[in-house]
Amino acid sequence: MHWHIRDLQPDEPDTIRQLAAMLVDAFGQMEHGWRDMPSAVAEVEESLAGDRLSRIAILPSGEVIGWIGAIAQYGGSAWELHPLVVQRNWRGRGVGRSLVQDLEQQAAAQGGHTLYLGTDDELGQTSLFGVDLYSDPFQHIAQIRNPGNHPYEFYQKMGFQIVGVLPDVNGPGKPDILMAKRLVQNFLT
């Protein structure tokens, strides 16, 4: 591994700009994504709040190649993963996997039992897009397909399960796919 993972610091304007540029590149085409640098910079700066985790994958040169964040929810027993982004030319090389594994350790160390996320389908990447999910949502979830390389399969490989959907939250037929993962091994003890 050529990179290391550490906390994002508030006194790193160049790093914050690099992360904002990654957000615009990865999510700028989405209606509810970060379409410009000011909104992306604001998102990165919000990740530095006290109830959040903000971790970066960085090369020895200082180039940032990935970022993951989480927001404490439910009194800290659950953490919402938000966001995860990897620089385009570093995707598929283990950066995202390393960031998620690191975040799991960080959240568990702070008392987290559950890590969860929403992964939107605004672009028609899954079989859930364009469907009336209010009619038997669990059947649609059980039969989900991924013709457009949606990231939900990455999260499944990381141990997350689809636990539900929020139909139409990004517009008619554009759902948010809800996923979660247990962080503690001794369930109910």
Tab-separated table of N, CA, C and O in Angstrom, residues 56-157:
chain	number	residue	atom	x	y	z
A	56	ILE	N	-8.863	10.592	5.383
A	56	ILE	CA	-8.360	10.699	4.022
A	56	ILE	C	-7.288	9.651	3.761
A	56	ILE	O	-6.548	9.265	4.659
A	57	ALA	N	-7.231	9.209	2.499
A	57	ALA	CA	-6.131	8.376	2.013
A	57	ALA	C	-5.211	9.319	1.250
A	57	ALA	O	-5.647	10.027	0.333
A	58	ILE	N	-3.946	9.330	1.631
A	58	ILE	CA	-3.010	10.314	1.097
A	58	ILE	C	-1.687	9.639	0.745
A	58	ILE	O	-1.231	8.739	1.459
A	59	LEU	N	-1.105	10.076	-0.360
A	59	LEU	CA	0.195	9.576	-0.799
A	59	LEU	C	1.307	10.329	-0.069
A	59	LEU	O	1.082	11.443	0.429
A	60	PRO	N	2.509	9.771	-0.015
A	60	PRO	CA	3.627	10.495	0.607
A	60	PRO	C	3.878	11.871	-0.019
A	60	PRO	O	4.343	12.785	0.661
A	61	SER	N	3.505	12.045	-1.279
A	61	SER	CA	3.680	13.333	-1.966
A	61	SER	C	2.708	14.401	-1.475
A	61	SER	O	2.864	15.574	-1.793
A	62	GLY	N	1.686	14.000	-0.727
A	62	GLY	CA	0.659	14.928	-0.272
A	62	GLY	C	-0.585	14.914	-1.135
A	62	GLY	O	-1.558	15.597	-0.822
A	63	GLU	N	-0.571	14.131	-2.212
A	63	GLU	CA	-1.759	14.019	-3.059
A	63	GLU	C	-2.804	13.162	-2.350
A	63	GLU	O	-2.504	12.052	-1.898
A	64	VAL	N	-4.016	13.687	-2.250
A	64	VAL	CA	-5.108	12.963	-1.617
A	64	VAL	C	-5.786	12.110	-2.677
A	64	VAL	O	-6.134	12.600	-3.754
A	65	ILE	N	-5.974	10.826	-2.378
A	65	ILE	CA	-6.557	9.911	-3.367
A	65	ILE	C	-7.910	9.359	-2.939
A	65	ILE	O	-8.573	8.689	-3.722
A	66	GLY	N	-8.336	9.642	-1.717
A	66	GLY	CA	-9.643	9.180	-1.273
A	66	GLY	C	-10.060	9.853	0.023
A	66	GLY	O	-9.225	10.366	0.771
A	67	TRP	N	-11.367	9.823	0.244
A	67	TRP	CA	-11.920	10.458	1.443
A	67	TRP	C	-13.167	9.701	1.864
A	67	TRP	O	-13.970	9.283	1.036
A	68	ILE	N	-13.315	9.536	3.164
A	68	ILE	CA	-14.519	8.933	3.724
A	68	ILE	C	-14.905	9.719	4.967
A	68	ILE	O	-14.039	10.221	5.690
A	69	GLY	N	-16.201	9.827	5.173
A	69	GLY	CA	-16.686	10.518	6.354
A	69	GLY	C	-17.820	9.749	6.990
A	69	GLY	O	-18.389	8.833	6.389
A	70	ALA	N	-18.143	10.117	8.211
A	70	ALA	CA	-19.278	9.514	8.906
A	70	ALA	C	-19.835	10.513	9.903
A	70	ALA	O	-19.104	11.343	10.448
A	71	ILE	N	-21.140	10.394	10.126
A	71	ILE	CA	-21.858	11.270	11.041
A	71	ILE	C	-22.456	10.411	12.150
A	71	ILE	O	-23.168	9.439	11.870
A	72	ALA	N	-22.186	10.771	13.396
A	72	ALA	CA	-22.749	10.038	14.529
A	72	ALA	C	-24.263	10.225	14.548
A	72	ALA	O	-24.768	11.340	14.413
A	73	GLN	N	-24.979	9.128	14.714
A	73	GLN	CA	-26.435	9.134	14.789
A	73	GLN	C	-26.863	8.256	15.967
A	73	GLN	O	-26.077	7.463	16.470
A	74	TYR	N	-28.095	8.382	16.378
A	74	TYR	CA	-28.660	7.530	17.433
A	74	TYR	C	-27.774	7.523	18.678
A	74	TYR	O	-27.476	6.476	19.247
A	75	GLY	N	-27.333	8.698	19.075
A	75	GLY	CA	-26.506	8.803	20.274
A	75	GLY	C	-25.132	8.186	20.123
A	75	GLY	O	-24.478	7.892	21.120
A	76	GLY	N	-24.682	7.984	18.905
A	76	GLY	CA	-23.358	7.404	18.656
A	76	GLY	C	-23.351	5.904	18.492
A	76	GLY	O	-22.307	5.318	18.221
A	77	SER	N	-24.504	5.249	18.657
A	77	SER	CA	-24.519	3.791	18.462
A	77	SER	C	-24.549	3.421	16.984
A	77	SER	O	-24.249	2.288	16.620
A	78	ALA	N	-24.888	4.373	16.131
A	78	ALA	CA	-24.849	4.159	14.688
A	78	ALA	C	-24.123	5.332	14.049
A	78	ALA	O	-24.177	6.460	14.546
A	79	TRP	N	-23.460	5.044	12.954
A	79	TRP	CA	-22.751	6.066	12.187
A	79	TRP	C	-23.211	5.979	10.747
A	79	TRP	O	-23.256	4.896	10.161
A	80	GLU	N	-23.545	7.141	10.179
A	80	GLU	CA	-23.920	7.199	8.772
A	80	GLU	C	-22.666	7.474	7.943
A	80	GLU	O	-22.011	8.513	8.106
A	81	LEU	N	-22.317	6.551	7.078
A	81	LEU	CA	-21.186	6.743	6.178
A	81	LEU	C	-21.577	7.805	5.156
A	81	LEU	O	-22.530	7.633	4.404
A	82	HIS	N	-20.823	8.914	5.141
A	82	HIS	CA	-21.133	10.016	4.224
A	82	HIS	C	-19.971	10.973	4.186
A	82	HIS	O	-19.642	11.553	5.219
A	83	PRO	N	-19.360	11.150	3.052
A	83	PRO	CA	-19.433	10.401	1.807
A	83	PRO	C	-18.252	9.440	1.697
A	83	PRO	O	-17.408	9.365	2.597
A	84	LEU	N	-18.167	8.762	0.585
A	84	LEU	CA	-16.982	8.005	0.187
A	84	LEU	C	-16.685	8.401	-1.246
A	84	LEU	O	-17.558	8.322	-2.109
A	85	VAL	N	-15.461	8.825	-1.488
A	85	VAL	CA	-15.047	9.188	-2.837
A	85	VAL	C	-13.569	8.822	-3.007
A	85	VAL	O	-12.770	8.979	-2.084
A	86	VAL	N	-13.265	8.288	-4.172
A	86	VAL	CA	-11.888	7.926	-4.518
A	86	VAL	C	-11.555	8.613	-5.836
A	86	VAL	O	-12.368	8.617	-6.770
A	87	GLN	N	-10.364	9.174	-5.898
A	87	GLN	CA	-9.901	9.823	-7.126
A	87	GLN	C	-10.022	8.837	-8.296
A	87	GLN	O	-9.692	7.660	-8.170
A	88	ARG	N	-10.507	9.308	-9.400
A	88	ARG	CA	-10.849	8.468	-10.558
A	88	ARG	C	-9.736	7.484	-10.928
A	88	ARG	O	-9.984	6.301	-11.118
A	89	ASN	N	-8.497	7.939	-11.034
A	89	ASN	CA	-7.425	7.037	-11.476
A	89	ASN	C	-6.919	6.098	-10.380
A	89	ASN	O	-6.033	5.284	-10.633
A	90	TRP	N	-7.499	6.171	-9.185
A	90	TRP	CA	-7.148	5.244	-8.100
A	90	TRP	C	-8.269	4.257	-7.801
A	90	TRP	O	-8.137	3.408	-6.910
A	91	ARG	N	-9.374	4.339	-8.510
A	91	ARG	CA	-10.481	3.416	-8.260
A	91	ARG	C	-10.103	1.996	-8.680
A	91	ARG	O	-9.362	1.797	-9.633
A	92	GLY	N	-10.621	1.039	-7.934
A	92	GLY	CA	-10.346	-0.363	-8.228
A	92	GLY	C	-8.991	-0.840	-7.744
A	92	GLY	O	-8.561	-1.940	-8.090
A	93	ARG	N	-8.328	-0.054	-6.908
A	93	ARG	CA	-6.988	-0.403	-6.426
A	93	ARG	C	-6.939	-0.577	-4.911
A	93	ARG	O	-5.868	-0.583	-4.323
A	94	GLY	N	-8.107	-0.697	-4.267
A	94	GLY	CA	-8.157	-0.974	-2.837
A	94	GLY	C	-8.265	0.237	-1.934
A	94	GLY	O	-8.337	0.081	-0.711
A	95	VAL	N	-8.298	1.434	-2.502
A	95	VAL	CA	-8.376	2.640	-1.672
A	95	VAL	C	-9.722	2.702	-0.950
A	95	VAL	O	-9.777	2.918	0.265
A	96	GLY	N	-10.817	2.518	-1.687
A	96	GLY	CA	-12.141	2.554	-1.077
A	96	GLY	C	-12.299	1.489	-0.002
A	96	GLY	O	-12.811	1.760	1.086
A	97	ARG	N	-11.843	0.277	-0.301
A	97	ARG	CA	-11.920	-0.814	0.672
A	97	ARG	C	-11.148	-0.450	1.944
A	97	ARG	O	-11.640	-0.622	3.061
A	98	SER	N	-9.935	0.092	1.788
A	98	SER	CA	-9.132	0.474	2.954
A	98	SER	C	-9.807	1.577	3.768
A	98	SER	O	-9.790	1.543	5.000
A	99	LEU	N	-10.402	2.540	3.071
A	99	LEU	CA	-11.090	3.623	3.776
A	99	LEU	C	-12.290	3.107	4.559
A	99	LEU	O	-12.512	3.507	5.703
A	100	VAL	N	-13.078	2.216	3.958
A	100	VAL	CA	-14.245	1.671	4.660
A	100	VAL	C	-13.792	0.863	5.875
A	100	VAL	O	-14.358	1.008	6.977
A	101	GLN	N	-12.774	0.029	5.723
A	101	GLN	CA	-12.286	-0.765	6.849
A	101	GLN	C	-11.775	0.123	7.973
A	101	GLN	O	-12.039	-0.134	9.154
A	102	ASP	N	-11.065	1.173	7.616
A	102	ASP	CA	-10.572	2.117	8.622
A	102	ASP	C	-11.741	2.802	9.333
A	102	ASP	O	-11.744	2.926	10.559
A	103	LEU	N	-12.739	3.230	8.563
A	103	LEU	CA	-13.898	3.898	9.155
A	103	LEU	C	-14.641	2.960	10.109
A	103	LEU	O	-15.093	3.387	11.179
A	104	GLU	N	-14.770	1.706	9.737
A	104	GLU	CA	-15.418	0.738	10.629
A	104	GLU	C	-14.699	0.674	11.970
A	104	GLU	O	-15.345	0.683	13.029
A	105	GLN	N	-13.381	0.648	11.941
A	105	GLN	CA	-12.598	0.603	13.183
A	105	GLN	C	-12.791	1.883	13.991
A	105	GLN	O	-12.951	1.830	15.214
A	106	GLN	N	-12.774	3.029	13.305
A	106	GLN	CA	-12.937	4.312	13.989
A	106	GLN	C	-14.312	4.410	14.649
A	106	GLN	O	-14.430	4.833	15.800
A	107	ALA	N	-15.356	4.034	13.922
A	107	ALA	CA	-16.722	4.116	14.458
A	107	ALA	C	-16.914	3.146	15.614
A	107	ALA	O	-17.529	3.487	16.629
A	108	ALA	N	-16.399	1.931	15.478
A	108	ALA	CA	-16.520	0.936	16.554
A	108	ALA	C	-15.781	1.409	17.803
A	108	ALA	O	-16.271	1.234	18.927
A	109	ALA	N	-14.629	2.025	17.621
A	109	ALA	CA	-13.851	2.522	18.762
A	109	ALA	C	-14.587	3.625	19.513
A	109	ALA	O	-14.337	3.847	20.698
A	110	GLN	N	-15.507	4.291	18.839
A	110	GLN	CA	-16.299	5.344	19.480
A	110	GLN	C	-17.669	4.838	19.925
A	110	GLN	O	-18.580	5.620	20.161
A	111	GLY	N	-17.825	3.520	20.016
A	111	GLY	CA	-19.056	2.940	20.531
A	111	GLY	C	-20.100	2.611	19.488
A	111	GLY	O	-21.230	2.263	19.826
A	112	GLY	N	-19.745	2.703	18.214
A	112	GLY	CA	-20.699	2.405	17.157
A	112	GLY	C	-20.989	0.916	17.039
A	112	GLY	O	-20.076	0.101	17.110
A	113	HIS	N	-22.251	0.592	16.888
A	113	HIS	CA	-22.688	-0.784	16.673
A	113	HIS	C	-23.037	-1.032	15.211
A	113	HIS	O	-22.984	-2.161	14.747
A	114	THR	N	-23.451	0.025	14.525
A	114	THR	CA	-23.948	-0.080	13.157
A	114	THR	C	-23.330	1.017	12.309
A	114	THR	O	-23.213	2.159	12.748
A	115	LEU	N	-22.971	0.649	11.079
A	115	LEU	CA	-22.558	1.609	10.072
A	115	LEU	C	-23.571	1.501	8.943
A	115	LEU	O	-23.876	0.387	8.496
A	116	TYR	N	-24.141	2.622	8.529
A	116	TYR	CA	-25.157	2.573	7.471
A	116	TYR	C	-24.934	3.686	6.466
A	116	TYR	O	-24.173	4.624	6.705
A	117	LEU	N	-25.604	3.567	5.335
A	117	LEU	CA	-25.459	4.558	4.271
A	117	LEU	C	-26.663	4.506	3.356
A	117	LEU	O	-27.410	3.526	3.332
A	118	GLY	N	-26.826	5.571	2.614
A	118	GLY	CA	-27.774	5.612	1.512
A	118	GLY	C	-26.977	5.782	0.232
A	118	GLY	O	-26.063	6.594	0.178
A	119	THR	N	-27.286	4.986	-0.770
A	119	THR	CA	-26.596	5.092	-2.048
A	119	THR	C	-27.640	5.299	-3.138
A	119	THR	O	-28.398	4.399	-3.482
A	120	ASP	N	-27.719	6.524	-3.603
A	120	ASP	CA	-28.772	6.948	-4.526
A	120	ASP	C	-28.631	6.307	-5.896
A	120	ASP	O	-27.524	6.038	-6.350
A	121	ASP	N	-29.771	6.087	-6.535
A	121	ASP	CA	-29.782	5.732	-7.951
A	121	ASP	C	-30.550	6.809	-8.695
A	121	ASP	O	-31.749	6.702	-8.919
A	122	GLU	N	-29.839	7.870	-9.045
A	122	GLU	CA	-30.419	8.972	-9.808
A	122	GLU	C	-30.206	8.793	-11.302
A	122	GLU	O	-30.782	9.520	-12.104
A	123	LEU	N	-29.334	7.831	-11.696
A	123	LEU	CA	-28.891	7.744	-13.081
A	123	LEU	C	-29.364	6.484	-13.801
A	123	LEU	O	-28.929	6.216	-14.917
A	124	GLY	N	-30.207	5.683	-13.165
A	124	GLY	CA	-30.710	4.474	-13.825
A	124	GLY	C	-29.718	3.339	-13.853
A	124	GLY	O	-29.723	2.519	-14.769
A	125	GLN	N	-28.900	3.227	-12.824
A	125	GLN	CA	-27.882	2.185	-12.788
A	125	GLN	C	-28.394	0.842	-12.277
A	125	GLN	O	-27.761	-0.171	-12.500
A	126	THR	N	-29.514	0.842	-11.529
A	126	THR	CA	-30.031	-0.404	-10.973
A	126	THR	C	-31.436	-0.680	-11.490
A	126	THR	O	-32.095	0.193	-12.058
A	127	SER	N	-31.890	-1.894	-11.222
A	127	SER	CA	-33.254	-2.272	-11.610
A	127	SER	C	-34.309	-1.605	-10.731
A	127	SER	O	-35.500	-1.727	-11.011
A	128	LEU	N	-33.900	-0.887	-9.691
A	128	LEU	CA	-34.844	-0.168	-8.837
A	128	LEU	C	-35.223	1.186	-9.420
A	128	LEU	O	-36.215	1.790	-9.018
A	129	PHE	N	-34.465	1.669	-10.375
A	129	PHE	CA	-34.707	2.965	-11.001
A	129	PHE	C	-35.945	2.886	-11.889
A	129	PHE	O	-36.151	1.932	-12.624
A	130	GLY	N	-36.788	3.914	-11.796
A	130	GLY	CA	-37.955	3.995	-12.664
A	130	GLY	C	-39.072	3.038	-12.303
A	130	GLY	O	-39.980	2.808	-13.096
A	131	VAL	N	-39.019	2.502	-11.087
A	131	VAL	CA	-39.990	1.502	-10.636
A	131	VAL	C	-40.809	2.105	-9.491
A	131	VAL	O	-40.286	2.873	-8.679
A	132	ASP	N	-42.079	1.729	-9.417
A	132	ASP	CA	-42.902	2.124	-8.276
A	132	ASP	C	-42.550	1.213	-7.105
A	132	ASP	O	-43.071	0.116	-6.972
A	133	LEU	N	-41.639	1.674	-6.273
A	133	LEU	CA	-41.154	0.850	-5.165
A	133	LEU	C	-42.128	0.774	-4.005
A	133	LEU	O	-41.913	0.000	-3.069
A	134	TYR	N	-43.205	1.551	-4.063
A	134	TYR	CA	-44.213	1.439	-3.010
A	134	TYR	C	-45.020	0.149	-3.175
A	134	TYR	O	-45.649	-0.301	-2.228
A	135	SER	N	-45.011	-0.429	-4.356
A	135	SER	CA	-45.701	-1.704	-4.559
A	135	SER	C	-44.690	-2.833	-4.332
A	135	SER	O	-43.836	-3.101	-5.166
A	136	ASP	N	-44.732	-3.423	-3.162
A	136	ASP	CA	-43.884	-4.550	-2.763
A	136	ASP	C	-42.389	-4.233	-2.852
A	136	ASP	O	-41.657	-4.837	-3.643
A	137	PRO	N	-41.912	-3.300	-2.041
A	137	PRO	CA	-40.500	-2.909	-2.107
A	137	PRO	C	-39.538	-4.062	-1.849
A	137	PRO	O	-38.477	-4.131	-2.461
A	138	PHE	N	-39.906	-4.980	-0.973
A	138	PHE	CA	-38.976	-6.063	-0.636
A	138	PHE	C	-38.794	-7.040	-1.788
A	138	PHE	O	-37.715	-7.600	-1.969
A	139	GLN	N	-39.814	-7.218	-2.596
A	139	GLN	CA	-39.661	-8.050	-3.786
A	139	GLN	C	-38.679	-7.394	-4.757
A	139	GLN	O	-37.813	-8.061	-5.317
A	140	HIS	N	-38.824	-6.085	-4.956
A	140	HIS	CA	-37.906	-5.373	-5.846
A	140	HIS	C	-36.469	-5.443	-5.326
A	140	HIS	O	-35.534	-5.642	-6.099
A	141	ILE	N	-36.298	-5.293	-4.019
A	141	ILE	CA	-34.958	-5.372	-3.429
A	141	ILE	C	-34.382	-6.772	-3.631
A	141	ILE	O	-33.209	-6.922	-4.009
A	142	ALA	N	-35.193	-7.802	-3.395
A	142	ALA	CA	-34.710	-9.181	-3.536
A	142	ALA	C	-34.274	-9.491	-4.964
A	142	ALA	O	-33.410	-10.350	-5.181
A	143	GLN	N	-34.839	-8.790	-5.932
A	143	GLN	CA	-34.532	-9.061	-7.339
A	143	GLN	C	-33.640	-7.982	-7.958
A	143	GLN	O	-33.536	-7.903	-9.185
A	144	ILE	N	-32.974	-7.197	-7.141
A	144	ILE	CA	-32.174	-6.090	-7.661
A	144	ILE	C	-31.101	-6.594	-8.635
A	144	ILE	O	-30.499	-7.654	-8.433
A	145	ARG	N	-30.912	-5.828	-9.686
A	145	ARG	CA	-29.856	-6.078	-10.663
A	145	ARG	C	-29.052	-4.786	-10.831
A	145	ARG	O	-29.546	-3.706	-10.551
A	146	ASN	N	-27.844	-4.937	-11.351
A	146	ASN	CA	-26.925	-3.808	-11.433
A	146	ASN	C	-26.353	-3.651	-12.844
A	146	ASN	O	-25.160	-3.830	-13.058
A	147	PRO	N	-27.183	-3.280	-13.823
A	147	PRO	CA	-26.653	-3.153	-15.185
A	147	PRO	C	-25.751	-1.947	-15.395
A	147	PRO	O	-24.998	-1.902	-16.373
A	148	GLY	N	-25.778	-0.979	-14.484
A	148	GLY	CA	-25.030	0.261	-14.696
A	148	GLY	C	-23.857	0.469	-13.761
A	148	GLY	O	-23.432	1.601	-13.544
A	149	ASN	N	-23.336	-0.613	-13.163
A	149	ASN	CA	-22.176	-0.518	-12.271
A	149	ASN	C	-22.418	0.422	-11.093
A	149	ASN	O	-21.583	1.258	-10.750
A	150	HIS	N	-23.561	0.279	-10.444
A	150	HIS	CA	-23.893	1.063	-9.256
A	150	HIS	C	-23.031	0.596	-8.082
A	150	HIS	O	-22.721	-0.587	-7.970
A	151	PRO	N	-22.644	1.489	-7.179
A	151	PRO	CA	-21.748	1.106	-6.080
A	151	PRO	C	-22.354	0.199	-5.012
A	151	PRO	O	-21.629	-0.254	-4.126
A	152	TYR	N	-23.666	-0.111	-5.060
A	152	TYR	CA	-24.209	-0.959	-3.992
A	152	TYR	C	-23.490	-2.293	-3.932
A	152	TYR	O	-23.326	-2.864	-2.855
A	153	GLU	N	-23.006	-2.812	-5.064
A	153	GLU	CA	-22.293	-4.098	-5.051
A	153	GLU	C	-20.942	-3.990	-4.345
A	153	GLU	O	-20.509	-4.933	-3.684
A	154	PHE	N	-20.281	-2.867	-4.464
A	154	PHE	CA	-19.043	-2.641	-3.704
A	154	PHE	C	-19.335	-2.759	-2.217
A	154	PHE	O	-18.617	-3.438	-1.477
A	155	TYR	N	-20.402	-2.096	-1.773
A	155	TYR	CA	-20.733	-2.144	-0.354
A	155	TYR	C	-21.128	-3.557	0.088
A	155	TYR	O	-20.796	-3.977	1.197
A	156	GLN	N	-21.803	-4.297	-0.766
A	156	GLN	CA	-22.113	-5.691	-0.430
A	156	GLN	C	-20.832	-6.493	-0.229
A	156	GLN	O	-20.742	-7.295	0.701
A	157	LYS	N	-19.852	-6.282	-1.077
A	157	LYS	CA	-18.566	-6.977	-0.919
A	157	LYS	C	-17.894	-6.599	0.388
A	157	LYS	O	-17.100	-7.373	0.930
